[in-house]
Amino acid sequence: MNENAEKYMREAMKQARLAAKKGEVPVGAVIVRDGEIIARAYNTRETGKDALCHAEIKAIHRACRKLGGWRLPRCELYVTLEPCPMCAGAIINSRIVSVYYGAHDQKAGAFGTLFDMNDFGLNHKPEIYSGILEEECAGMLSSFFAELRKQRKNASFGKNDEKNKKINNLNEK
């Protein structure tokens, strides 16, 4: 495992915080090559209205542009949440050497939690390191969804109050 894993995961967490500020699920990613961050990204699925706008996909796209090809030799991906099947496929196809992730994804984790893409006979198998700053990464996600639930609950109470006022007004007539 890379001795700088926590350092780079903190950089991915900065990206995740940027996503959260925009109302996106706080997932961030960075790609490192030879000790240098060559790409940074965060989720923009909601604001971009695009199912492909996962942090990993965007970071891979940027790294490919920077290096001038679709292969990412000597590259490591640091991401705050375990990659989903789509992102795991992109990681494998781009030949990323190592993946370091923070929180496990119980609903879509494709590198060990639900299943492991490395168990299939694919042409490339990245090294996987899980649980890097796991509590902090998972905490960001939990806090985000708790706040989202709270906002939705408050919004629904407001709607019910308006509905009740209309009903009461009708009853008074």
XYZ file of C-alpha atoms in Angstrom:
173
model
C 0.000 0.000 0.000
C 1.135 3.539 -0.755
C 2.473 5.349 2.315
C 0.728 8.507 1.065
C -2.694 6.871 0.812
C -4.230 9.016 3.549
C -2.764 12.201 2.056
C -4.332 11.490 -1.338
C -7.600 10.315 0.225
C -7.829 13.678 1.994
C -7.516 15.305 -1.439
C -10.387 13.111 -2.675
C -12.369 14.154 0.407
C -11.876 17.823 -0.561
C -13.491 16.994 -3.884
C -16.348 15.217 -2.091
C -16.984 18.326 0.009
C -17.238 20.386 -3.190
C -19.895 17.967 -4.422
C -21.848 18.257 -1.172
C -21.817 22.064 -1.391
C -23.594 21.729 -4.744
C -26.163 19.288 -3.361
C -24.459 16.285 -4.955
C -23.730 13.015 -3.181
C -20.298 13.687 -1.637
C -18.018 11.407 -3.597
C -14.644 12.686 -4.707
C -11.722 11.185 -6.585
C -8.143 11.963 -7.502
C -5.775 10.156 -9.835
C -2.097 10.096 -8.936
C 0.807 9.234 -11.214
C 4.366 9.086 -9.946
C 3.425 11.009 -6.808
C 1.611 13.839 -8.623
C -2.140 14.407 -8.728
C -3.006 14.533 -12.430
C -6.815 14.631 -12.159
C -9.466 15.621 -9.614
C -13.217 15.242 -9.811
C -16.440 14.931 -7.857
C -19.950 13.708 -8.549
C -22.138 15.935 -10.707
C -24.916 13.496 -11.591
C -27.698 15.724 -10.308
C -26.453 19.093 -11.542
C -25.227 17.618 -14.835
C -28.354 15.481 -15.204
C -26.097 12.711 -16.473
C -25.850 9.167 -15.084
C -22.209 8.989 -16.200
C -21.040 11.906 -14.053
C -19.558 9.834 -11.249
C -16.367 11.186 -9.685
C -14.293 8.234 -10.917
C -15.482 8.503 -14.526
C -14.812 12.233 -14.610
C -11.348 11.805 -13.058
C -10.473 9.048 -15.541
C -11.641 11.245 -18.419
C -9.476 14.134 -17.222
C -6.450 11.900 -16.670
C -6.789 10.428 -20.173
C -6.892 13.945 -21.629
C -3.833 14.959 -19.605
C -1.811 11.887 -20.617
C -3.086 11.812 -24.192
C -4.403 8.251 -24.286
C -6.973 5.873 -22.893
C -4.493 3.806 -20.882
C -3.445 5.198 -17.512
C -0.170 3.392 -16.742
C 1.390 3.915 -13.304
C -1.814 5.600 -12.127
C -3.593 5.155 -8.820
C -7.170 6.165 -8.095
C -8.232 7.446 -4.679
C -11.987 7.663 -4.180
C -14.085 8.263 -1.085
C -16.651 5.538 -1.869
C -16.141 2.057 -3.281
C -16.632 2.158 -7.067
C -19.884 0.934 -8.598
C -19.901 -1.579 -11.487
C -19.799 1.169 -14.137
C -16.820 2.871 -12.535
C -15.070 -0.440 -11.845
C -15.369 -1.241 -15.564
C -13.833 2.114 -16.489
C -11.019 1.554 -13.969
C -10.251 -1.837 -15.480
C -10.486 -0.575 -19.065
C -8.162 2.350 -18.361
C -5.614 0.011 -16.751
C -5.400 1.907 -13.476
C -2.856 0.038 -11.370
C -4.301 0.573 -7.878
C -7.582 1.700 -6.358
C -7.765 3.087 -2.830
C -11.245 3.670 -1.497
C -12.648 4.942 1.770
C -16.177 3.797 2.551
C -17.655 0.485 1.457
C -20.766 0.760 -0.720
C -23.411 -1.676 0.533
C -25.690 -0.983 -2.438
C -23.326 -0.897 -5.409
C -19.783 -1.786 -4.308
C -18.045 -3.639 -7.120
C -14.612 -4.212 -5.564
C -15.497 -6.468 -2.675
C -18.710 -5.437 -0.955
C -21.471 -6.725 -3.273
C -19.103 -8.563 -5.571
C -15.564 -8.180 -6.841
C -14.889 -7.321 -10.482
C -11.415 -8.789 -9.996
C -13.036 -12.234 -9.572
C -13.998 -12.252 -13.250
C -11.576 -13.291 -15.967
C -10.980 -9.771 -17.209
C -7.751 -8.681 -18.888
C -6.680 -6.341 -16.059
C -6.981 -6.563 -12.293
C -6.182 -3.418 -10.325
C -4.855 -3.784 -6.798
C -7.592 -2.825 -4.338
C -7.049 -1.176 -0.957
C -10.187 -0.511 1.055
C -11.008 1.336 4.239
C -8.656 4.313 3.755
C -9.989 6.946 6.201
C -13.164 4.879 6.116
C -14.889 6.469 9.108
C -14.353 9.986 7.775
C -15.498 9.075 4.270
C -18.549 7.176 5.537
C -19.306 10.020 7.952
C -19.468 12.546 5.114
C -21.979 10.360 3.297
C -24.065 9.692 6.423
C -24.167 13.377 7.322
C -25.151 14.340 3.794
C -28.038 11.864 3.652
C -29.200 12.726 7.191
C -29.361 16.400 6.204
C -31.148 15.524 2.960
C -33.753 13.472 4.861
C -34.208 16.336 7.312
C -34.724 18.848 4.490
C -37.206 16.577 2.735
C -39.086 15.976 5.980
C -39.278 19.731 6.660
C -40.380 20.375 3.078
C -43.126 17.754 3.329
C -44.369 19.261 6.601
C -44.649 22.598 4.861
C -46.655 21.039 2.054
C -48.961 19.339 4.515
C -49.458 22.620 6.386
C -50.476 24.354 3.151
C -52.756 21.459 2.283
C -54.367 21.584 5.733
C -54.899 25.358 5.430
C -56.702 24.854 2.110
C -58.862 22.111 3.608
C -59.678 24.273 6.637
C -60.545 27.205 4.378
C -62.919 24.976 2.402
C -64.537 23.717 5.602
C -65.097 27.259 6.827
C -67.046 28.205 3.677
